[in-house]
Short mmCIF file of C-alpha atoms and ligand atoms in Angstrom, two decimals:
data_model
loop_
_atom_site.label_atom_id
_atom_site.label_comp_id
_atom_site.label_asym_id
_atom_site.label_seq_id
_atom_site.Cartn_x
_atom_site.Cartn_y
_atom_site.Cartn_z
CA UNK C 297 21.60 12.24 -23.71
CA UNK C 298 21.66 11.17 -27.36
CA UNK C 299 19.07 12.78 -29.58
CA UNK C 300 18.07 9.65 -31.41
CA UNK C 301 16.26 7.12 -29.28
CA UNK C 302 17.09 3.63 -30.42
CA UNK C 303 15.98 1.25 -27.70
CA UNK C 304 13.07 1.67 -25.31
CA UNK C 305 12.17 -0.48 -22.30
CA UNK C 306 8.40 -0.34 -21.94
CA UNK C 307 6.42 -1.37 -18.85
CA UNK C 308 3.98 -3.72 -20.52
CA UNK C 309 0.80 -5.24 -19.10
CA UNK C 310 -0.79 -6.92 -22.09
CA UNK C 311 -3.74 -4.53 -21.96
CA UNK C 312 -4.93 -2.21 -24.70
CA UNK C 313 -2.95 0.91 -23.71
CA UNK C 314 0.47 -0.67 -23.48
CA UNK C 315 -0.13 -2.81 -26.59
CA UNK C 316 -1.01 0.26 -28.59
CA UNK C 317 2.04 1.89 -26.98
CA UNK C 318 4.37 -0.72 -28.51
CA UNK C 319 3.16 0.14 -32.02
CA UNK C 320 3.01 3.85 -31.38
CA UNK C 321 6.53 4.03 -29.92
CA UNK C 322 7.94 1.94 -32.75
CA UNK C 323 6.37 4.14 -35.36
CA UNK C 324 7.24 7.42 -33.72
CA UNK C 325 10.84 6.68 -32.75
CA UNK C 326 11.69 3.89 -35.21
CA UNK C 327 13.17 2.28 -32.12
CA UNK C 328 13.47 -1.24 -30.78
CA UNK C 329 10.95 -2.00 -28.01
CA UNK C 330 11.80 -4.23 -25.07
CA UNK C 331 8.59 -5.19 -23.28
CA UNK C 332 8.95 -5.62 -19.53
CA UNK C 333 6.17 -7.42 -17.65
CA UNK C 334 6.33 -7.59 -13.87
CA UNK C 335 4.49 -10.37 -12.12
CA UNK C 336 3.51 -8.71 -8.85
CA UNK C 337 0.67 -11.16 -8.25
CA UNK C 338 -1.91 -9.23 -10.26
CA UNK C 339 -5.27 -10.84 -10.81
CA UNK C 340 -6.91 -11.60 -14.11
CA UNK C 341 -3.82 -12.99 -15.82
CA UNK C 342 -4.99 -16.11 -17.60
CA UNK C 343 -1.59 -16.92 -19.01
CA UNK C 344 1.80 -15.23 -18.91
CA UNK C 345 2.62 -17.02 -22.14
CA UNK C 346 -0.27 -15.28 -23.86
CA UNK C 347 0.92 -11.89 -22.65
CA UNK C 348 4.38 -12.70 -23.91
CA UNK C 349 2.99 -13.83 -27.27
CA UNK C 350 0.91 -10.68 -27.58
CA UNK C 351 3.96 -8.49 -26.97
CA UNK C 352 5.93 -10.33 -29.66
CA UNK C 353 3.08 -10.14 -32.11
CA UNK C 354 2.57 -6.45 -31.47
CA UNK C 355 6.17 -5.75 -32.35
CA UNK C 356 8.39 -6.05 -29.28
CA UNK C 357 11.89 -7.22 -30.08
CA UNK C 358 12.38 -8.72 -26.62
CA UNK C 359 9.94 -9.65 -23.91
CA UNK C 360 10.69 -10.21 -20.24
CA UNK C 361 8.20 -11.77 -17.85
CA UNK C 362 9.65 -11.18 -14.43
CA UNK C 363 8.30 -12.82 -11.29
CA UNK C 364 9.09 -10.23 -8.64
CA UNK C 365 6.49 -11.36 -6.10
CA UNK C 366 8.96 -12.40 -3.41
CA UNK C 367 10.98 -9.22 -3.72
CA UNK C 368 7.80 -7.18 -3.74
CA UNK C 369 6.53 -8.75 -0.55
CA UNK C 370 9.78 -8.68 1.39
CA UNK C 371 11.29 -5.37 0.33
CA UNK C 372 8.23 -3.24 -0.25
CA UNK C 373 5.03 -4.68 1.25
CA UNK C 374 6.51 -5.82 4.56
CA UNK C 375 8.41 -2.54 4.98
CA UNK C 376 5.13 -0.72 4.55
CA UNK C 377 3.42 -3.12 6.96
CA UNK C 378 6.08 -2.52 9.63
CA UNK C 379 5.34 1.18 9.16
CA UNK C 380 1.55 0.56 9.37
CA UNK C 381 1.43 2.78 6.31
CA UNK C 382 -2.08 3.70 5.17
CA UNK C 383 -2.51 6.73 2.92
CA UNK C 384 -5.01 9.11 4.46
CA UNK C 385 -5.55 6.49 7.13
CA UNK C 386 -7.17 4.00 4.74
CA UNK C 387 -5.36 2.94 1.56
CA UNK C 388 -2.66 0.29 2.09
CA UNK C 389 -0.77 1.55 -0.99
CA UNK C 390 -0.76 -1.60 -3.14
CA UNK C 391 -0.39 0.22 -6.46
CA UNK C 392 1.99 2.82 -5.07
CA UNK C 393 4.36 0.22 -3.59
CA UNK C 394 4.75 -1.74 -6.82
CA UNK C 395 5.99 1.22 -8.90
CA UNK C 396 9.46 1.71 -7.41
CA UNK C 397 10.18 -2.00 -7.80
CA UNK C 398 9.05 -2.07 -11.44
CA UNK C 399 11.18 1.00 -12.10
CA UNK C 400 14.22 -0.59 -10.47
CA UNK C 401 13.92 -3.65 -12.73
CA UNK C 402 13.36 -1.55 -15.85
CA UNK C 403 16.40 0.58 -15.11
CA UNK C 404 18.49 -2.59 -14.67
CA UNK C 405 17.13 -3.97 -17.93
CA UNK C 406 17.85 -0.71 -19.74
CA UNK C 407 21.47 -0.86 -18.54
CA UNK C 408 21.80 -4.49 -19.58
CA UNK C 409 20.57 -3.75 -23.10
CA UNK C 410 22.04 -0.30 -23.54
CA UNK C 411 18.57 1.19 -23.91
CA UNK C 412 18.32 4.96 -24.00
CA UNK C 413 14.71 5.37 -22.94
CA UNK C 414 12.01 3.94 -20.73
CA UNK C 415 8.27 4.18 -21.24
CA UNK C 416 5.11 3.54 -19.26
CA UNK C 417 1.38 3.54 -19.89
CA UNK C 418 0.30 6.02 -17.22
CA UNK C 419 -2.11 8.83 -17.94
CA UNK C 420 -1.38 12.49 -17.41
CA UNK C 421 -3.64 12.98 -14.40
CA UNK C 422 -2.75 10.15 -12.08
CA UNK C 423 -0.23 9.51 -9.34
CA UNK C 424 1.48 6.65 -11.13
CA UNK C 425 3.15 8.82 -13.77
CA UNK C 426 4.77 10.75 -10.92
CA UNK C 427 5.95 7.56 -9.20
CA UNK C 428 7.43 6.20 -12.42
CA UNK C 429 9.08 9.40 -13.56
CA UNK C 430 10.49 10.43 -10.19
CA UNK C 431 11.87 6.94 -9.61
CA UNK C 432 13.39 6.71 -13.11
CA UNK C 433 15.10 10.05 -12.57
CA UNK C 434 16.35 8.99 -9.16
CA UNK C 435 17.84 5.72 -10.41
CA UNK C 436 19.10 6.83 -13.80
CA UNK C 437 18.62 10.45 -14.84
CA UNK C 438 20.30 9.67 -18.17
CA UNK C 439 17.30 7.73 -19.46
CA UNK C 440 14.70 9.54 -21.53
CA UNK C 441 11.18 8.97 -20.20
CA UNK C 442 8.31 8.56 -22.61
CA UNK C 443 4.69 8.44 -21.51
CA UNK C 444 2.71 7.72 -24.70
CA UNK C 445 -0.66 8.32 -23.02
CA UNK C 446 0.40 11.85 -22.14
CA UNK C 447 1.44 12.49 -25.72
CA UNK C 448 -0.56 10.59 -28.23
CA UNK C 449 -3.34 12.09 -30.26
CA UNK C 450 -6.21 9.67 -29.54
CA UNK C 451 -8.97 11.65 -27.93
CA UNK C 452 -11.24 8.78 -26.98
CA UNK C 453 -10.88 5.14 -26.19
CA UNK C 454 -12.68 4.34 -29.44
CA UNK C 455 -10.04 6.14 -31.47
CA UNK C 456 -7.44 4.08 -29.68
CA UNK C 457 -9.37 0.91 -30.44
CA UNK C 458 -9.62 1.88 -34.11
CA UNK C 459 -5.86 2.37 -34.20
CA UNK C 460 -5.39 -1.02 -32.52
CA UNK C 461 -7.63 -2.73 -35.04
CA UNK C 462 -5.95 -1.02 -37.98
CA UNK C 463 -2.61 -2.27 -36.67
CA UNK C 464 -3.73 -5.85 -36.00
CA UNK C 465 -3.48 -5.52 -32.24
CA UNK C 466 -5.98 -7.95 -30.77
CA UNK C 467 -8.71 -6.09 -28.89
CA UNK C 468 -10.83 -8.13 -26.49
CA UNK C 469 -14.14 -8.97 -28.15
CA UNK C 470 -16.01 -8.86 -24.88
CA UNK C 471 -17.05 -5.46 -23.62
CA UNK C 472 -14.22 -4.11 -21.54
CA UNK C 473 -14.80 -3.73 -17.81
CA UNK C 474 -16.20 -0.25 -17.11
CA UNK C 475 -13.61 0.03 -14.34
CA UNK C 476 -9.94 0.81 -14.37
CA UNK C 477 -8.14 -1.83 -12.36
CA UNK C 478 -4.67 -2.23 -10.99
CA UNK C 479 -3.81 -5.13 -8.78
CA UNK C 480 -1.05 -7.00 -7.05
CA UNK C 481 -0.59 -9.18 -4.00
CA UNK C 482 -1.22 -6.32 -1.61
CA UNK C 483 -4.54 -5.29 -3.09
CA UNK C 484 -6.59 -4.19 -6.02
CA UNK C 485 -7.42 -0.58 -6.94
CA UNK C 486 -10.67 0.07 -8.76
CA UNK C 487 -11.87 3.34 -10.26
CA UNK C 488 -13.97 4.86 -13.07
CA UNK C 489 -17.44 3.92 -14.29
CA UNK C 490 -20.24 4.54 -11.80
CA UNK C 491 -17.66 5.04 -9.05
CA UNK C 492 -16.86 8.49 -10.43
CA UNK C 493 -19.92 9.79 -8.61
CA UNK C 494 -18.87 9.61 -4.95
CA UNK C 495 -22.54 9.36 -3.95
CA UNK C 496 -23.00 6.05 -5.79
CA UNK C 497 -22.66 2.92 -3.75
CA UNK C 498 -20.14 0.66 -5.50
CA UNK C 499 -22.09 -1.76 -7.68
CA UNK C 500 -21.62 -5.44 -6.86
CA UNK C 501 -19.62 -6.03 -10.04
CA UNK C 502 -17.02 -3.44 -9.06
CA UNK C 503 -15.55 -5.79 -6.47
CA UNK C 504 -13.22 -8.32 -8.02
CA UNK C 505 -11.98 -10.47 -5.14
CA UNK C 506 -14.03 -10.19 -2.00
CA UNK C 507 -17.43 -11.67 -1.31
CA UNK C 508 -20.25 -9.36 -0.39
CA UNK C 509 -20.36 -9.63 3.43
CA UNK C 510 -24.04 -10.60 3.11
CA UNK C 511 -22.99 -13.77 1.25
CA UNK C 512 -20.27 -14.87 3.65
CA UNK C 513 -20.44 -17.77 6.12
CA UNK C 514 -22.69 -17.42 9.16
CA UNK C 515 -19.93 -18.51 11.50
CA UNK C 516 -16.75 -16.60 12.27
CA UNK C 517 -13.29 -17.74 11.29
CA UNK C 518 -10.58 -17.44 13.93
CA UNK C 519 -6.98 -17.02 12.83
CA UNK C 520 -3.72 -16.73 14.70
CA UNK C 521 -0.94 -14.79 12.99
CA UNK C 522 2.58 -14.93 14.35
CA UNK C 523 5.10 -12.14 13.80
CA UNK C 524 8.87 -12.12 14.14
CA UNK C 525 10.34 -8.63 14.42
CA UNK C 526 7.36 -7.09 12.69
CA UNK C 527 7.21 -9.65 9.86
CA UNK C 528 4.29 -12.08 9.66
CA UNK C 529 5.63 -15.61 9.48
CA UNK C 530 2.89 -18.05 10.51
CA UNK C 531 -0.81 -18.58 10.10
CA UNK C 532 -2.29 -20.86 12.75
CA UNK C 533 1.20 -21.90 13.90
CA UNK C 534 2.27 -23.02 10.47
CA UNK C 535 5.20 -21.31 8.74
CA UNK C 536 4.59 -19.62 5.38
CA UNK C 537 6.92 -17.84 2.99
CA UNK C 538 5.92 -14.20 2.56
CA UNK C 539 4.19 -14.56 -0.81
CA UNK C 540 2.25 -17.67 0.23
CA UNK C 541 1.23 -16.04 3.51
CA UNK C 542 -0.18 -12.97 1.80
CA UNK C 543 -1.91 -15.10 -0.84
CA UNK C 544 -3.47 -17.32 1.81
CA UNK C 545 -4.81 -14.34 3.76
CA UNK C 546 -6.20 -12.78 0.59
CA UNK C 547 -8.02 -16.02 -0.07
CA UNK C 548 -9.41 -16.43 3.46
CA UNK C 549 -10.20 -12.75 3.83
CA UNK C 550 -12.07 -12.66 0.51
CA UNK C 551 -14.29 -15.52 1.64
CA UNK C 552 -15.30 -13.45 4.67
CA UNK C 553 -15.74 -10.15 2.82
CA UNK C 554 -12.71 -8.53 4.48
CA UNK C 555 -10.71 -5.61 3.11
CA UNK C 556 -13.19 -3.48 1.17
CA UNK C 557 -12.29 0.20 1.25
CA UNK C 558 -14.33 2.98 -0.30
CA UNK C 559 -12.70 6.40 -0.24
CA UNK C 560 -12.28 9.80 -1.78
CA UNK C 561 -8.57 10.51 -1.79
CA UNK C 562 -6.32 13.47 -2.50
CA UNK C 563 -4.12 12.74 -5.47
CA UNK C 564 -0.69 14.28 -5.68
CA UNK C 565 -1.68 16.14 -8.85
CA UNK C 566 -4.31 18.05 -6.89
CA UNK C 567 -7.43 16.18 -7.90
CA UNK C 568 -9.77 14.43 -5.51
CA UNK C 569 -10.68 11.00 -6.80
CA UNK C 570 -13.04 8.29 -5.66
CA UNK C 571 -11.50 4.88 -5.57
CA UNK C 572 -12.38 1.58 -4.02
CA UNK C 573 -9.86 -1.00 -2.93
CA UNK C 574 -9.91 -4.61 -1.93
CA UNK C 575 -7.06 -5.57 0.33
CA UNK C 576 -7.96 -8.52 2.56
CA UNK C 577 -4.43 -9.54 3.53
CA UNK C 578 -3.44 -5.93 4.05
CA UNK C 579 -6.35 -5.30 6.39
CA UNK C 580 -5.79 -8.48 8.38
CA UNK C 581 -2.04 -8.00 8.68
CA UNK C 582 -2.13 -4.28 9.40
CA UNK C 583 -4.68 -4.69 12.17
CA UNK C 584 -2.74 -7.60 13.65
CA UNK C 585 0.57 -5.77 13.43
CA UNK C 586 -0.81 -2.59 14.96
CA UNK C 587 -2.23 -4.49 17.91
CA UNK C 588 0.98 -6.40 18.48
CA UNK C 589 2.75 -3.04 18.61
CA UNK C 590 0.15 -1.82 21.11
CA UNK C 591 1.34 -4.62 23.37
CA UNK C 592 5.08 -4.38 22.78
CA UNK C 593 6.00 -0.74 22.11
CA UNK C 594 6.34 1.76 24.93
CA UNK C 595 3.98 4.71 24.81
CA UNK C 596 6.44 7.33 23.54
CA UNK C 597 7.69 5.18 20.69
CA UNK C 598 4.16 4.10 19.79
CA UNK C 599 2.85 7.64 19.63
CA UNK C 600 5.83 8.92 17.72
CA UNK C 601 5.64 6.00 15.30
CA UNK C 602 2.08 6.86 14.36
CA UNK C 603 3.33 10.22 13.05
CA UNK C 604 5.99 8.33 11.10
CA UNK C 605 3.32 6.01 9.66
CA UNK C 606 1.43 8.88 8.10
CA UNK C 607 4.62 10.38 6.66
CA UNK C 608 5.76 7.01 5.33
CA UNK C 609 2.45 6.51 3.57
CA UNK C 610 2.62 9.98 2.08
CA UNK C 611 6.15 9.51 0.77
CA UNK C 612 5.16 6.21 -0.82
CA UNK C 613 1.99 7.65 -2.32
CA UNK C 614 3.79 10.78 -3.57
CA UNK C 615 6.40 8.79 -5.50
CA UNK C 616 9.25 9.48 -3.10
CA UNK C 617 10.22 5.88 -2.33
CA UNK C 618 13.81 6.58 -3.31
CA UNK C 619 14.04 9.70 -1.17
CA UNK C 620 16.55 9.88 1.68
CA UNK C 621 13.72 10.48 4.14
CA UNK C 622 12.01 7.18 3.32
CA UNK C 623 15.29 5.37 3.91
CA UNK C 624 15.88 7.19 7.17
CA UNK C 625 12.36 6.40 8.36
CA UNK C 626 12.94 2.75 7.51
CA UNK C 627 15.95 2.74 9.80
CA UNK C 628 13.82 4.15 12.62
CA UNK C 629 11.01 1.68 11.94
CA UNK C 630 13.39 -1.28 11.78
CA UNK C 631 14.72 -0.34 15.21
CA UNK C 632 11.19 -0.25 16.64
CA UNK C 633 10.42 -3.74 15.31
CA UNK C 634 13.02 -5.61 17.38
CA UNK C 635 10.40 -6.42 20.04
CA UNK C 636 7.42 -6.81 17.72
CA UNK C 637 7.24 -10.59 17.89
CA UNK C 638 4.33 -12.66 19.10
CA UNK C 639 0.88 -13.94 18.22
CA UNK C 640 -2.31 -12.13 17.37
CA UNK C 641 -5.70 -13.78 17.27
CA UNK C 642 -8.27 -12.41 14.87
CA UNK C 643 -11.88 -13.06 14.13
CA UNK C 644 -13.18 -12.70 10.57
CA UNK C 645 -16.91 -12.36 10.35
CA UNK C 646 -19.24 -10.77 7.79
CA UNK C 647 -16.81 -8.24 6.43
CA UNK C 648 -15.28 -7.41 9.80
CA UNK C 649 -11.82 -8.27 10.91
CA UNK C 650 -11.34 -7.85 14.65
CA UNK C 651 -8.35 -8.54 16.83
CA UNK C 652 -9.53 -10.57 19.81
CA UNK C 653 -6.25 -11.55 21.46
CA UNK C 654 -2.55 -10.83 21.49
CA UNK C 655 0.53 -12.17 23.32
CA UNK C 656 4.26 -11.72 23.13
CA UNK C 657 7.39 -12.65 25.06
CA UNK C 658 8.15 -8.90 24.82
CA UNK C 659 4.78 -7.80 26.11
CA UNK C 660 4.97 -4.64 28.21
CA UNK C 661 1.56 -5.36 29.68
CA UNK C 662 1.92 -6.03 33.41
CA UNK C 663 -1.02 -7.78 34.96
CA UNK C 664 -0.10 -6.69 38.50
CA UNK C 665 -0.15 -3.06 37.42
CA UNK C 666 -3.28 -3.24 35.31
CA UNK C 667 -5.62 -5.39 37.33
CA UNK C 668 -8.56 -4.05 39.30
CA UNK C 669 -8.86 -7.44 40.97
CA UNK C 670 -6.81 -9.36 43.52
CA UNK C 671 -3.07 -9.00 43.00
CA UNK C 672 -3.02 -5.28 42.25
CA UNK C 673 0.47 -3.95 43.01
CA UNK C 674 0.10 -0.47 41.62
CA UNK C 675 0.91 2.22 44.18
CA UNK C 676 -2.26 4.30 44.10
CA UNK C 677 -0.82 6.91 46.44
CA UNK C 678 1.98 7.64 43.93
CA UNK C 679 -0.66 8.93 41.53
CA UNK C 680 -1.53 11.91 43.69
CA UNK C 681 1.83 13.72 43.50
CA UNK C 682 2.15 12.86 39.85
CA UNK C 683 -1.20 14.37 39.01
CA UNK C 684 -0.41 17.56 40.93
CA UNK C 685 2.72 18.22 38.87
CA UNK C 686 1.18 17.02 35.65
CA UNK C 687 -1.62 19.53 35.99
CA UNK C 688 0.55 22.37 37.29
CA UNK C 689 1.09 24.29 34.01
CA UNK C 690 -2.58 24.09 33.14
CA UNK C 691 -3.58 25.25 36.59
CA UNK C 692 -1.19 28.22 36.53
CA UNK C 693 -2.44 29.20 33.11
CA UNK C 694 -6.04 29.26 34.25
CA UNK C 695 -5.24 31.17 37.40
CA UNK C 696 -3.27 33.84 35.59
CA UNK C 697 -5.99 34.13 33.01
CA UNK C 698 -8.66 34.54 35.65
CA UNK C 699 -6.39 36.90 37.61
CA UNK C 700 -6.51 35.13 40.96
CA UNK C 701 -2.95 33.85 41.22
CA UNK C 702 -2.61 33.69 44.95
CA UNK C 703 -5.19 31.15 46.05
CA UNK C 704 -4.44 27.44 45.67
CA UNK C 705 -1.05 28.01 44.11
CA UNK C 706 0.84 28.85 47.27
CA UNK C 707 -1.12 26.62 49.55
CA UNK C 708 -0.59 23.52 47.45
CA UNK C 709 2.73 23.93 45.71
CA UNK C 710 4.98 26.30 47.60
CA UNK C 711 7.33 24.93 50.26
N1 LIG L 931 -5.30 5.69 -6.42
C1 LIG L 931 -4.35 4.64 -6.33
C2 LIG L 931 -2.95 5.18 -6.24
O1 LIG L 931 -2.72 6.28 -6.65
C3 LIG L 931 -4.47 3.61 -7.42
C4 LIG L 931 -4.15 4.10 -8.81
C5 LIG L 931 -4.41 3.08 -9.90
N2 LIG L 931 -5.79 2.74 -9.91
C6 LIG L 931 -6.44 2.12 -10.92
N3 LIG L 931 -7.67 1.80 -10.69
N4 LIG L 931 -5.88 1.86 -12.06
O2 LIG L 931 -2.07 4.50 -5.77
#
């Protein structure tokens, strides 16, 4: 690695931190700054042009606005959906999934421009710094990594704002949101402010997308989602591209108050943090996908896959997207999805999303075996022998423990 850093690719959002970072990096390294902005479907962007303009005006020498929504949905979000990945059983990983993609694009950009460093605006106590740094190292260990927020000397946000003002960086006149937000197509992550006390109910203004279930329609909305090999392709029998499908479900779900998650989670850096999420499409699609698997996967695969789901979520959350294990798990998951095609019917009502029906040409559900009515073809007598052998180890254990081996054992099981 060269000692002098001359060109830095910075992950830029247009917000205060990364704007200040442009100036700070330029001053500290006397380097050229290439601002990279990923469009992952985040909310609150009034104009990409304005973000671009702000980066130029703050001192970037090049600015890239990169629409990666389709790649994000197909290569990250839908992989995670096929895995039913939910960190600690709840968080659909929106923020975590976007990082490896952003890193991939920044590494490509750095190669294209001969940059020697990459930079991001993550703080020193979050998960995102780990995801960025680990992924940068995995894809190009030759790049220096700079995290201004871990290094700079501002102790408070006000000091940062003073620096911004002194350097002609536009600071929003309106009072900044008390929350820290990160969003993309797969969901929005909200923390800080009153949420830092886990006892506080999230105030109404903390939620950015979804309606309060109390203010949603008094009638349910029924939806049918069709999957092909684990990928959602239709809403109500109409084909959608991945991005449009997720956007549509976010819109419908928000109207019905779907996808609110309130949790205390274990960060990789050892801290517990309270975060709320809104992920309407993620909730609808994950529930639908899980239930289609319930119909189409055999028991052993289904049970084993649920262990894989938890591991997949952990790897994604812990910044190990580029690890060999994640790739190997994807191969397993892909194999399990070959039969996961069919339709799922859901009911959205007052903040609840419930699966009410499912069907598939690959359904393993056999009416003749399941029914308690006319047409039952299950051999009830076959159950008896099965149960005897199934319970044998448990029975022996109890008998040995109670020291009366000889009773039922011989009578029932010996020839
Ligand atoms: N806790 C989430 C994660 O680690 C989200 C982090 C970003 N959250 C935020 N509000 N800025 O993936």
